[in-house]
Amino acid sequence: MIVYDRLFIGGRWAEPATTELLDIRSPHDRSLVGRAAQASPADVDRAVAAAREAFDRGPWPRMTPGERQAVIARFGELHAARTEELAALVTSENGSAIWFTRWTHTALAEQTAAYLRAAESFGWEERLDPSGASGTVVRREPVGVVAAVIPWNAPHQSALVKMVPALLAGCTVVLKASPETALDALVLGEIFAEAGFPDGVVSILPADRETSEYLVSHPGVDKIAFTGSTAVGRRIASLAGQQLKRVSLELGGKSASIILEDADLPAVVEGLKWASFANNGESCVAHTRILAPRSRYDEVVAALKTMVEGLKVGDPSDASTFVGPMVRADQQERVRSYIELGVKEGARLVTGGSDVPEGLEGGFYVRPTLFADVDNAMRIAQEEIFGPVLVVIPFEDEEDAVRIANDSPYGLGGGVWTTDPEHGLEVARRIRAGFCTVNNADPGFEGPFGGYKASGIGREFGAVGLAQYVEHKTIAV
């Protein structure tokens, strides 16, 4: 069992203001994985004070971009060396299948490398007229103290997609981690300490929602970077607006996946296995609204039924498991209640259901579920379920498919399936979402990621993601 009885405040291990430890239990069988310190508002005050001092008077913002890049590259190497350990730990905490956590932590090396490449070519200071001694200089300077607030479903990815660009820009960071994944968050503190960041630059605080709100409202914080639900994102945006703080929000989604008439159905179904059910369906970009042409509707539903029924559900630490448990009992009940709602709304339950899988009653499991004959106005088609539940919606033609895809309060992800990629690109251009794939193509980490509408504000990844952490200053000489 892992025990962290201290918090990582300003780059040092410190006694928390309260001595009560969080119990971190496995969603698979509820066994005790470890215990971790939990931050209180008093700990937030200490962390923000350290970050403020480090930003206002410390060396980090005053280093050259290249000097900061060298420290962060060192961090990336140290993090990558612990991939297997970190993947196993996250699986034990939040129930993500081990194949998914291994893949995520392996991909993190490239995510960090992409940010480093962006930083190398970023225009930190530019002369608009470089030929003379006078003229206009445009500088990109760090925004200040950043509060990074992350969820439990992909904790290191959510943390580093914010912390790395903020640190590259010269900001100082207070990371507020989810209580469910407090252990891996504090391991992250070990890696930051070993990488050699100056005092005060990084703090890591597992904390509840009340303490999180205290952090984002703190007058010493200049910018909030949040990943989580749209409801919480609205609350954070309100608080940020009151204080005129910079804010970026990566929120929920209800991604539509359009299967065009010419699509290769076996390839589509194999792709949707990953696009829809990765991370147990607890993913903001999961393709959960499957739009199928009426001419092939029965064929699509039958093929998806076979795929869904073939998913192995069980112990997430087993390499052969594809779908593990939900993270908590309340999340399990939430997903099950949506399945029951779908039946009441009149959707056809093709496979799955709200009953717990046999033999897995000791954990927070949900059967992978497929609904057909779904109207896009139903709540199961409009609201984010955040679990292994798919709905299949028929469309008449491409115009109808695009209309249905865009008929959503969300606009985070989407997909198009076709044997003609150029035509798929034409359709994807018409989808009101920040992130679309054609045939589940890998986008890499250079292009920006984020949402339209209720799916958020701002972008992550690459140069655009780095730009979220700078202020632009113009100096006329």
CSV table of C-alpha atoms in Angstrom, one decimal:
chain,number,residue,atom,x,y,z
A,1,MET,CA,0.0,0.0,0.0
A,2,ILE,CA,1.2,3.5,-0.9
A,3,VAL,CA,1.1,6.3,1.6
A,4,TYR,CA,1.8,10.0,1.0
A,5,ASP,CA,1.2,11.9,4.2
A,6,ARG,CA,2.7,15.1,2.9
A,7,LEU,CA,1.8,17.6,0.2
A,8,PHE,CA,4.1,19.0,-2.5
A,9,ILE,CA,4.1,22.7,-1.9
A,10,GLY,CA,6.5,25.0,-3.7
A,11,GLY,CA,8.7,22.2,-4.8
A,12,ARG,CA,9.1,20.8,-1.3
A,13,TRP,CA,7.4,18.1,0.7
A,14,ALA,CA,5.3,19.8,3.5
A,15,GLU,CA,3.1,18.7,6.3
A,16,PRO,CA,-0.6,19.4,5.4
A,17,ALA,CA,-2.7,21.7,7.5
A,18,THR,CA,-5.0,18.8,8.4
A,19,THR,CA,-3.8,15.3,9.3
A,20,GLU,CA,-6.7,13.3,8.0
A,21,LEU,CA,-5.7,11.1,5.0
A,22,LEU,CA,-7.7,10.2,2.0
A,23,ASP,CA,-8.4,6.5,1.5
A,24,ILE,CA,-7.9,5.6,-2.2
A,25,ARG,CA,-9.8,2.5,-3.0
A,26,SER,CA,-9.9,0.3,-6.1
A,27,PRO,CA,-13.1,0.7,-8.2
A,28,HIS,CA,-12.6,-3.0,-9.2
A,29,ASP,CA,-13.0,-4.6,-5.8
A,30,ARG,CA,-12.9,-1.6,-3.3
A,31,SER,CA,-9.7,-2.8,-1.8
A,32,LEU,CA,-7.4,-0.1,-0.2
A,33,VAL,CA,-4.8,1.0,-2.7
A,34,GLY,CA,-3.2,3.7,-0.5
A,35,ARG,CA,-3.7,6.8,1.5
A,36,ALA,CA,-2.8,10.4,0.6
A,37,ALA,CA,-2.8,13.8,2.2
A,38,GLN,CA,-5.7,16.1,1.3
A,39,ALA,CA,-5.2,19.8,0.9
A,40,SER,CA,-7.3,22.4,2.7
A,41,PRO,CA,-7.7,26.2,2.0
A,42,ALA,CA,-4.7,26.8,4.3
A,43,ASP,CA,-2.5,24.7,2.1
A,44,VAL,CA,-3.8,26.5,-1.0
A,45,ASP,CA,-2.7,29.8,0.7
A,46,ARG,CA,0.8,28.4,1.2
A,47,ALA,CA,1.1,27.0,-2.4
A,48,VAL,CA,-0.2,30.2,-4.0
A,49,ALA,CA,2.1,32.3,-1.8
A,50,ALA,CA,5.1,30.2,-2.9
A,51,ALA,CA,4.0,30.4,-6.6
A,52,ARG,CA,3.5,34.1,-6.3
A,53,GLU,CA,6.9,34.7,-4.8
A,54,ALA,CA,8.6,32.4,-7.4
A,55,PHE,CA,6.9,34.3,-10.2
A,56,ASP,CA,7.3,37.8,-8.9
A,57,ARG,CA,10.9,37.5,-7.6
A,58,GLY,CA,12.3,34.1,-8.5
A,59,PRO,CA,14.5,33.0,-11.4
A,60,TRP,CA,12.0,30.8,-13.4
A,61,PRO,CA,10.2,33.6,-15.4
A,62,ARG,CA,13.5,35.3,-15.9
A,63,MET,CA,15.4,32.4,-17.4
A,64,THR,CA,15.7,32.2,-21.2
A,65,PRO,CA,13.2,30.1,-23.0
A,66,GLY,CA,16.0,27.7,-23.8
A,67,GLU,CA,17.0,27.3,-20.1
A,68,ARG,CA,13.4,26.4,-19.2
A,69,GLN,CA,13.1,24.0,-22.1
A,70,ALA,CA,16.2,22.1,-20.8
A,71,VAL,CA,14.6,21.6,-17.4
A,72,ILE,CA,11.3,20.5,-18.9
A,73,ALA,CA,13.1,18.1,-21.3
A,74,ARG,CA,14.8,16.6,-18.2
A,75,PHE,CA,11.4,16.2,-16.5
A,76,GLY,CA,10.0,14.5,-19.7
A,77,GLU,CA,12.9,11.9,-19.6
A,78,LEU,CA,12.3,11.1,-15.9
A,79,HIS,CA,8.6,10.8,-16.4
A,80,ALA,CA,8.9,8.5,-19.4
A,81,ALA,CA,11.3,6.2,-17.4
A,82,ARG,CA,8.4,5.5,-15.0
A,83,THR,CA,5.7,4.7,-17.6
A,84,GLU,CA,4.9,1.2,-16.5
A,85,GLU,CA,4.8,2.1,-12.8
A,86,LEU,CA,2.6,5.1,-13.4
A,87,ALA,CA,0.2,3.2,-15.7
A,88,ALA,CA,-0.3,0.5,-13.1
A,89,LEU,CA,-0.9,3.0,-10.4
A,90,VAL,CA,-3.5,5.0,-12.3
A,91,THR,CA,-5.3,1.7,-13.2
A,92,SER,CA,-5.5,0.8,-9.6
A,93,GLU,CA,-6.9,4.2,-8.6
A,94,ASN,CA,-9.5,5.0,-11.3
A,95,GLY,CA,-10.2,1.6,-13.0
A,96,SER,CA,-8.9,2.5,-16.5
A,97,ALA,CA,-7.9,-0.7,-18.3
A,98,ILE,CA,-4.2,-1.2,-18.2
A,99,TRP,CA,-3.9,-1.2,-22.0
A,100,PHE,CA,-5.3,2.3,-22.0
A,101,THR,CA,-3.1,3.7,-19.2
A,102,ARG,CA,0.0,2.2,-20.8
A,103,TRP,CA,-0.9,3.8,-24.1
A,104,THR,CA,-1.7,7.2,-22.5
A,105,HIS,CA,1.5,7.3,-20.5
A,106,THR,CA,3.6,6.3,-23.5
A,107,ALA,CA,1.9,9.0,-25.6
A,108,LEU,CA,2.8,11.6,-23.0
A,109,ALA,CA,6.4,11.6,-24.1
A,110,GLU,CA,5.3,12.8,-27.5
A,111,GLN,CA,2.9,15.3,-26.0
A,112,THR,CA,5.7,16.9,-24.1
A,113,ALA,CA,8.1,16.7,-27.0
A,114,ALA,CA,5.5,18.5,-29.2
A,115,TYR,CA,5.3,21.4,-26.7
A,116,LEU,CA,9.1,21.6,-26.6
A,117,ARG,CA,9.2,21.8,-30.4
A,118,ALA,CA,6.6,24.6,-30.3
A,119,ALA,CA,8.6,26.5,-27.7
A,120,GLU,CA,11.8,26.3,-29.8
A,121,SER,CA,10.1,28.2,-32.6
A,122,PHE,CA,7.8,30.3,-30.6
A,123,GLY,CA,8.1,34.1,-31.1
A,124,TRP,CA,8.9,35.1,-27.6
A,125,GLU,CA,10.1,38.5,-28.7
A,126,GLU,CA,9.8,39.9,-32.3
A,127,ARG,CA,10.6,43.3,-33.9
A,128,LEU,CA,7.9,44.3,-36.4
A,129,ASP,CA,10.6,46.3,-38.2
A,130,PRO,CA,13.9,44.5,-37.6
A,131,SER,CA,15.9,46.7,-39.9
A,132,GLY,CA,16.1,49.7,-37.5
A,133,ALA,CA,16.9,50.5,-33.9
A,134,SER,CA,13.5,52.0,-33.4
A,135,GLY,CA,10.1,50.5,-34.2
A,136,THR,CA,7.7,48.2,-32.4
A,137,VAL,CA,8.6,45.2,-30.3
A,138,VAL,CA,6.1,42.5,-29.5
A,139,ARG,CA,6.8,40.3,-26.5
A,140,ARG,CA,5.1,37.2,-25.3
A,141,GLU,CA,5.4,37.1,-21.5
A,142,PRO,CA,4.2,34.5,-18.9
A,143,VAL,CA,0.6,35.1,-17.7
A,144,GLY,CA,1.6,34.5,-14.0
A,145,VAL,CA,0.4,32.0,-11.4
A,146,VAL,CA,-1.6,29.3,-13.0
A,147,ALA,CA,-4.2,27.1,-11.2
A,148,ALA,CA,-4.5,23.8,-13.1
A,149,VAL,CA,-7.5,21.8,-12.1
A,150,ILE,CA,-7.8,18.3,-13.5
A,151,PRO,CA,-10.2,15.3,-13.4
A,152,TRP,CA,-9.5,11.7,-12.5
A,153,ASN,CA,-10.1,9.9,-15.9
A,154,ALA,CA,-6.6,10.6,-17.5
A,155,PRO,CA,-4.8,12.4,-14.7
A,156,HIS,CA,-1.2,12.7,-16.0
A,157,GLN,CA,-2.3,13.6,-19.5
A,158,SER,CA,-4.7,16.3,-18.1
A,159,ALA,CA,-2.0,17.6,-15.7
A,160,LEU,CA,0.9,17.8,-18.2
A,161,VAL,CA,-1.2,19.2,-21.1
A,162,LYS,CA,-1.5,22.3,-18.8
A,163,MET,CA,1.6,22.3,-16.7
A,164,VAL,CA,4.2,21.8,-19.5
A,165,PRO,CA,3.1,24.8,-21.6
A,166,ALA,CA,2.6,26.9,-18.6
A,167,LEU,CA,6.1,26.2,-17.3
A,168,LEU,CA,7.6,26.6,-20.8
A,169,ALA,CA,6.0,30.1,-20.8
A,170,GLY,CA,7.6,30.9,-17.5
A,171,CYS,CA,4.5,30.6,-15.3
A,172,THR,CA,4.4,29.0,-11.9
A,173,VAL,CA,1.8,26.3,-11.3
A,174,VAL,CA,-0.5,25.0,-8.6
A,175,LEU,CA,-2.0,21.7,-9.7
A,176,LYS,CA,-5.3,20.7,-8.0
A,177,ALA,CA,-5.6,16.9,-8.4
A,178,SER,CA,-8.7,14.8,-8.0
A,179,PRO,CA,-9.1,12.9,-4.7
A,180,GLU,CA,-9.7,9.7,-6.7
A,181,THR,CA,-6.2,9.9,-8.2
A,182,ALA,CA,-4.3,11.6,-5.4
A,183,LEU,CA,-1.5,9.0,-5.3
A,184,ASP,CA,-0.3,9.4,-8.9
A,185,ALA,CA,-0.5,13.2,-8.5
A,186,LEU,CA,1.9,13.1,-5.6
A,187,VAL,CA,4.2,10.7,-7.5
A,188,LEU,CA,4.3,13.5,-10.1
A,189,GLY,CA,5.7,15.7,-7.4
A,190,GLU,CA,8.6,13.4,-7.0
A,191,ILE,CA,9.4,13.7,-10.7
A,192,PHE,CA,9.2,17.5,-10.6
A,193,ALA,CA,11.5,17.6,-7.6
A,194,GLU,CA,14.1,15.4,-9.3
A,195,ALA,CA,14.0,17.4,-12.5
A,196,GLY,CA,15.4,20.5,-10.7
A,197,PHE,CA,12.7,23.2,-10.8
A,198,PRO,CA,13.5,26.2,-8.6
A,199,ASP,CA,11.6,26.7,-5.3
A,200,GLY,CA,8.0,27.7,-5.5
A,201,VAL,CA,7.5,26.9,-9.2
A,202,VAL,CA,5.4,23.8,-8.8
A,203,SER,CA,2.8,22.7,-6.1
A,204,ILE,CA,0.6,19.6,-6.2
A,205,LEU,CA,-2.6,19.5,-4.0
A,206,PRO,CA,-5.1,16.7,-4.1
A,207,ALA,CA,-8.3,18.3,-2.8
A,208,ASP,CA,-12.1,18.3,-2.8
A,209,ARG,CA,-14.4,20.6,-4.8
A,210,GLU,CA,-14.7,23.2,-1.9
A,211,THR,CA,-10.9,23.6,-1.8
A,212,SER,CA,-10.7,23.7,-5.6
A,213,GLU,CA,-13.2,26.6,-5.6
A,214,TYR,CA,-11.0,28.4,-3.0
A,215,LEU,CA,-8.0,27.9,-5.3
A,216,VAL,CA,-9.6,29.3,-8.5
A,217,SER,CA,-11.0,32.2,-6.5
A,218,HIS,CA,-7.7,33.0,-4.9
A,219,PRO,CA,-6.6,36.6,-5.6
A,220,GLY,CA,-3.0,35.4,-6.1
A,221,VAL,CA,-4.0,33.3,-9.1
A,222,ASP,CA,-3.7,34.9,-12.6
A,223,LYS,CA,-5.1,32.1,-14.8
A,224,ILE,CA,-7.2,29.0,-14.4
A,225,ALA,CA,-6.8,26.0,-16.7
A,226,PHE,CA,-9.5,23.4,-16.1
A,227,THR,CA,-10.6,20.0,-17.5
A,228,GLY,CA,-13.8,18.5,-16.4
A,229,SER,CA,-17.6,18.7,-16.6
A,230,THR,CA,-19.4,21.5,-18.4
A,231,ALA,CA,-21.4,22.3,-15.2
A,232,VAL,CA,-18.2,22.9,-13.1
A,233,GLY,CA,-16.7,24.7,-16.1
A,234,ARG,CA,-19.6,27.2,-16.0
A,235,ARG,CA,-19.0,27.8,-12.3
A,236,ILE,CA,-15.3,28.4,-12.9
A,237,ALA,CA,-16.0,30.7,-15.8
A,238,SER,CA,-18.3,32.7,-13.6
A,239,LEU,CA,-15.7,33.0,-10.8
A,240,ALA,CA,-13.0,34.0,-13.3
A,241,GLY,CA,-15.3,36.6,-14.9
A,242,GLN,CA,-15.9,38.2,-11.6
A,243,GLN,CA,-12.1,38.6,-11.1
A,244,LEU,CA,-11.2,39.1,-14.8
A,245,LYS,CA,-8.8,36.1,-14.6
A,246,ARG,CA,-7.6,34.4,-17.8
A,247,VAL,CA,-9.3,31.0,-18.1
A,248,SER,CA,-9.2,28.0,-20.4
A,249,LEU,CA,-11.8,25.2,-20.2
A,250,GLU,CA,-11.8,21.8,-21.7
A,251,LEU,CA,-15.2,20.5,-21.0
A,252,GLY,CA,-17.7,17.8,-21.9
A,253,GLY,CA,-18.8,16.3,-25.2
A,254,LYS,CA,-21.3,14.2,-27.0
A,255,SER,CA,-19.4,13.4,-30.2
A,256,ALA,CA,-21.2,12.3,-33.3
A,257,SER,CA,-19.6,9.7,-35.6
A,258,ILE,CA,-21.1,9.9,-39.1
A,259,ILE,CA,-21.0,6.6,-41.1
A,260,LEU,CA,-21.3,7.5,-44.8
A,261,GLU,CA,-23.0,5.0,-47.2
A,262,ASP,CA,-19.7,4.0,-48.8
A,263,ALA,CA,-17.9,3.2,-45.5
A,264,ASP,CA,-16.1,0.0,-44.9
A,265,LEU,CA,-18.2,-1.3,-42.1
A,266,PRO,CA,-15.8,-3.8,-40.5
A,267,ALA,CA,-13.1,-1.1,-40.3
A,268,VAL,CA,-15.7,1.3,-38.9
A,269,VAL,CA,-16.7,-1.1,-36.2
A,270,GLU,CA,-13.1,-1.8,-35.2
A,271,GLY,CA,-12.4,1.9,-35.1
A,272,LEU,CA,-15.4,2.6,-33.0
A,273,LYS,CA,-14.3,0.0,-30.5
A,274,TRP,CA,-11.4,2.4,-29.6
A,275,ALA,CA,-13.1,5.7,-30.3
A,276,SER,CA,-16.2,4.9,-28.3
A,277,PHE,CA,-15.1,2.5,-25.5
A,278,ALA,CA,-11.5,3.6,-24.7
A,279,ASN,CA,-11.1,4.4,-21.0
A,280,ASN,CA,-14.3,2.6,-20.1
A,281,GLY,CA,-16.3,5.3,-22.0
A,282,GLU,CA,-15.2,7.8,-19.4
A,283,SER,CA,-13.8,10.1,-22.1
A,284,CYS,CA,-14.9,13.6,-23.1
A,285,VAL,CA,-14.1,12.8,-26.8
A,286,ALA,CA,-15.8,9.4,-27.0
A,287,HIS,CA,-17.9,8.8,-30.1
A,288,THR,CA,-21.2,8.1,-28.4
A,289,ARG,CA,-23.7,9.2,-31.0
A,290,ILE,CA,-23.4,6.9,-34.0
A,291,LEU,CA,-25.1,8.3,-37.1
A,292,ALA,CA,-25.9,5.6,-39.6
A,293,PRO,CA,-27.5,5.9,-43.1
A,294,ARG,CA,-31.0,4.5,-43.1
A,295,SER,CA,-30.1,2.4,-46.1
A,296,ARG,CA,-27.6,0.5,-44.0
A,297,TYR,CA,-29.1,1.0,-40.6
A,298,ASP,CA,-29.9,-2.6,-39.7
A,299,GLU,CA,-26.5,-3.7,-40.9
A,300,VAL,CA,-24.7,-1.1,-38.8
A,301,VAL,CA,-26.7,-2.0,-35.7
A,302,ALA,CA,-26.0,-5.7,-36.1
A,303,ALA,CA,-22.3,-5.1,-36.5
A,304,LEU,CA,-22.1,-2.8,-33.5
A,305,LYS,CA,-24.0,-5.4,-31.4
A,306,THR,CA,-21.4,-8.1,-32.2
A,307,MET,CA,-18.6,-5.7,-31.3
A,308,VAL,CA,-20.1,-4.5,-28.1
A,309,GLU,CA,-20.9,-8.0,-26.9
A,310,GLY,CA,-17.4,-9.1,-27.6
A,311,LEU,CA,-15.8,-6.5,-25.3
A,312,LYS,CA,-14.2,-8.1,-22.3
A,313,VAL,CA,-15.3,-6.5,-19.1
A,314,GLY,CA,-13.4,-7.1,-15.8
A,315,ASP,CA,-10.3,-6.5,-13.8
A,316,PRO,CA,-8.6,-3.5,-15.3
A,317,SER,CA,-5.1,-4.8,-14.4
A,318,ASP,CA,-5.7,-7.8,-16.7
A,319,ALA,CA,-4.1,-7.1,-20.1
A,320,SER,CA,-7.0,-8.9,-21.9
A,321,THR,CA,-9.6,-6.6,-20.3
A,322,PHE,CA,-11.0,-3.9,-22.6
A,323,VAL,CA,-13.5,-2.2,-20.3
A,324,GLY,CA,-13.0,-1.8,-16.6
A,325,PRO,CA,-15.2,-0.3,-13.8
A,326,MET,CA,-16.6,3.2,-13.4
A,327,VAL,CA,-14.5,5.3,-11.1
A,328,ARG,CA,-17.0,5.5,-8.2
A,329,ALA,CA,-20.3,4.2,-7.0
A,330,ASP,CA,-22.1,7.4,-7.9
A,331,GLN,CA,-20.7,7.3,-11.4
A,332,GLN,CA,-21.8,3.7,-11.8
A,333,GLU,CA,-25.3,4.7,-10.7
A,334,ARG,CA,-25.4,7.7,-13.0
A,335,VAL,CA,-24.6,5.5,-16.0
A,336,ARG,CA,-27.1,2.9,-15.0
A,337,SER,CA,-29.8,5.5,-14.6
A,338,TYR,CA,-29.2,6.8,-18.1
A,339,ILE,CA,-29.6,3.2,-19.4
A,340,GLU,CA,-32.9,3.0,-17.6
A,341,LEU,CA,-33.9,6.4,-19.0
A,342,GLY,CA,-33.1,5.3,-22.5
A,343,VAL,CA,-35.6,2.4,-22.2
A,344,LYS,CA,-38.2,4.8,-20.8
A,345,GLU,CA,-37.6,7.3,-23.6
A,346,GLY,CA,-38.5,4.5,-26.1
A,347,ALA,CA,-35.1,3.7,-27.5
A,348,ARG,CA,-34.5,0.0,-28.4
A,349,LEU,CA,-32.1,-1.7,-26.0
A,350,VAL,CA,-30.0,-3.9,-28.4
A,351,THR,CA,-27.5,-5.2,-25.9
A,352,GLY,CA,-26.3,-4.5,-22.4
A,353,GLY,CA,-28.5,-3.0,-19.8
A,354,SER,CA,-28.5,-1.5,-16.3
A,355,ASP,CA,-27.8,-4.8,-14.4
A,356,VAL,CA,-24.3,-5.2,-13.1
A,357,PRO,CA,-22.2,-7.8,-15.0
A,358,GLU,CA,-22.3,-11.2,-13.3
A,359,GLY,CA,-19.4,-11.9,-11.1
A,360,LEU,CA,-18.4,-8.3,-10.9
A,361,GLU,CA,-20.8,-7.1,-8.2
A,362,GLY,CA,-17.9,-6.2,-5.9
A,363,GLY,CA,-16.9,-3.3,-8.2
A,364,PHE,CA,-18.4,-0.3,-9.9
A,365,TYR,CA,-19.1,-2.1,-13.2
A,366,VAL,CA,-21.6,-1.3,-16.0
A,367,ARG,CA,-22.4,-3.5,-19.0
A,368,PRO,CA,-21.4,-2.0,-22.3
A,369,THR,CA,-24.7,-1.0,-23.8
A,370,LEU,CA,-26.0,-0.2,-27.3
A,371,PHE,CA,-29.3,1.6,-28.1
A,372,ALA,CA,-30.9,1.7,-31.5
A,373,ASP,CA,-33.9,3.6,-32.9
A,374,VAL,CA,-32.8,6.7,-31.0
A,375,ASP,CA,-34.1,10.2,-31.7
A,376,ASN,CA,-31.5,12.9,-31.4
A,377,ALA,CA,-33.9,14.8,-29.1
A,378,MET,CA,-33.8,12.1,-26.5
A,379,ARG,CA,-31.8,12.8,-23.4
A,380,ILE,CA,-29.5,9.8,-24.0
A,381,ALA,CA,-28.5,11.5,-27.3
A,382,GLN,CA,-28.2,15.1,-25.9
A,383,GLU,CA,-26.5,14.6,-22.5
A,384,GLU,CA,-23.0,13.4,-21.7
A,385,ILE,CA,-23.3,10.0,-20.0
A,386,PHE,CA,-19.6,9.4,-19.5
A,387,GLY,CA,-19.8,5.6,-19.6
A,388,PRO,CA,-19.8,2.7,-22.1
A,389,VAL,CA,-23.2,3.6,-23.7
A,390,LEU,CA,-23.7,4.1,-27.4
A,391,VAL,CA,-26.8,5.3,-29.3
A,392,VAL,CA,-27.4,4.7,-33.0
A,393,ILE,CA,-29.3,7.4,-34.8
A,394,PRO,CA,-30.6,7.0,-38.4
A,395,PHE,CA,-30.1,9.8,-41.1
A,396,GLU,CA,-31.6,10.2,-44.5
A,397,ASP,CA,-28.7,11.9,-46.4
A,398,GLU,CA,-25.5,13.8,-45.7
A,399,GLU,CA,-27.3,17.0,-45.1
A,400,ASP,CA,-29.4,15.3,-42.5
A,401,ALA,CA,-26.4,13.7,-40.9
A,402,VAL,CA,-24.6,17.1,-40.5
A,403,ARG,CA,-27.7,18.6,-39.1
A,404,ILE,CA,-28.0,15.9,-36.5
A,405,ALA,CA,-24.3,16.0,-35.6
A,406,ASN,CA,-24.6,19.8,-35.0
A,407,ASP,CA,-27.8,19.5,-33.1
A,408,SER,CA,-26.1,19.3,-29.7
A,409,PRO,CA,-25.1,21.7,-26.9
A,410,TYR,CA,-21.6,20.3,-27.2
A,411,GLY,CA,-18.9,20.7,-29.8
A,412,LEU,CA,-15.8,18.9,-28.7
A,413,GLY,CA,-15.2,15.9,-31.0
A,414,GLY,CA,-16.7,14.1,-34.0
A,415,GLY,CA,-15.9,11.7,-36.8
A,416,VAL,CA,-16.6,10.7,-40.4
A,417,TRP,CA,-16.2,7.2,-41.8
A,418,THR,CA,-15.8,6.8,-45.6
A,419,THR,CA,-13.7,5.1,-48.3
A,420,ASP,CA,-13.1,8.6,-49.8
A,421,PRO,CA,-11.0,10.6,-47.3
A,422,GLU,CA,-11.2,13.8,-49.3
A,423,HIS,CA,-15.0,13.6,-49.2
A,424,GLY,CA,-14.7,12.8,-45.5
A,425,LEU,CA,-12.7,16.0,-45.1
A,426,GLU,CA,-15.5,18.0,-46.8
A,427,VAL,CA,-18.1,16.6,-44.4
A,428,ALA,CA,-15.8,17.1,-41.3
A,429,ARG,CA,-15.4,20.8,-42.3
A,430,ARG,CA,-19.2,21.2,-41.7
A,431,ILE,CA,-19.2,19.7,-38.2
A,432,ARG,CA,-19.3,22.3,-35.5
A,433,ALA,CA,-16.7,20.7,-33.2
A,434,GLY,CA,-13.1,21.5,-32.4
A,435,PHE,CA,-11.7,18.1,-33.0
A,436,CYS,CA,-12.7,15.8,-35.9
A,437,THR,CA,-11.3,12.6,-37.4
A,438,VAL,CA,-11.8,10.9,-40.7
A,439,ASN,CA,-11.6,7.2,-40.3
A,440,ASN,CA,-10.2,7.6,-36.8
A,441,ALA,CA,-7.0,9.1,-38.0
A,442,ASP,CA,-4.3,9.9,-35.4
A,443,PRO,CA,-4.1,13.7,-35.1
A,444,GLY,CA,-0.8,13.8,-33.1
A,445,PHE,CA,0.0,16.7,-30.7
A,446,GLU,CA,0.8,19.6,-33.0
A,447,GLY,CA,-2.7,20.7,-33.8
A,448,PRO,CA,-4.9,22.5,-31.3
A,449,PHE,CA,-7.5,20.6,-29.2
A,450,GLY,CA,-10.6,22.0,-27.6
A,451,GLY,CA,-14.3,22.6,-28.1
A,452,TYR,CA,-17.0,24.7,-29.5
A,453,LYS,CA,-20.2,25.8,-27.6
A,454,ALA,CA,-20.6,24.1,-24.2
A,455,SER,CA,-17.4,22.1,-24.7
A,456,GLY,CA,-15.1,24.8,-23.6
A,457,ILE,CA,-13.0,27.9,-24.2
A,458,GLY,CA,-9.4,27.9,-25.4
A,459,ARG,CA,-7.2,25.1,-26.9
A,460,GLU,CA,-4.5,22.7,-25.8
A,461,PHE,CA,-1.5,21.1,-27.7
A,462,GLY,CA,1.3,22.6,-29.8
A,463,ALA,CA,1.9,26.3,-30.3
A,464,VAL,CA,-1.7,27.3,-29.9
A,465,GLY,CA,-1.8,25.5,-26.5
A,466,LEU,CA,1.5,27.2,-25.5
A,467,ALA,CA,-0.1,30.6,-26.4
A,468,GLN,CA,-2.8,30.1,-23.8
A,469,TYR,CA,-0.2,30.9,-21.1
A,470,VAL,CA,1.3,34.1,-22.4
A,471,GLU,CA,0.3,37.8,-22.4
A,472,HIS,CA,1.2,39.9,-25.4
A,473,LYS,CA,3.0,43.1,-24.8
A,474,THR,CA,3.7,45.8,-27.4
A,475,ILE,CA,6.6,48.2,-26.9
A,476,ALA,CA,7.1,51.1,-29.2
A,477,VAL,CA,10.8,52.2,-29.3
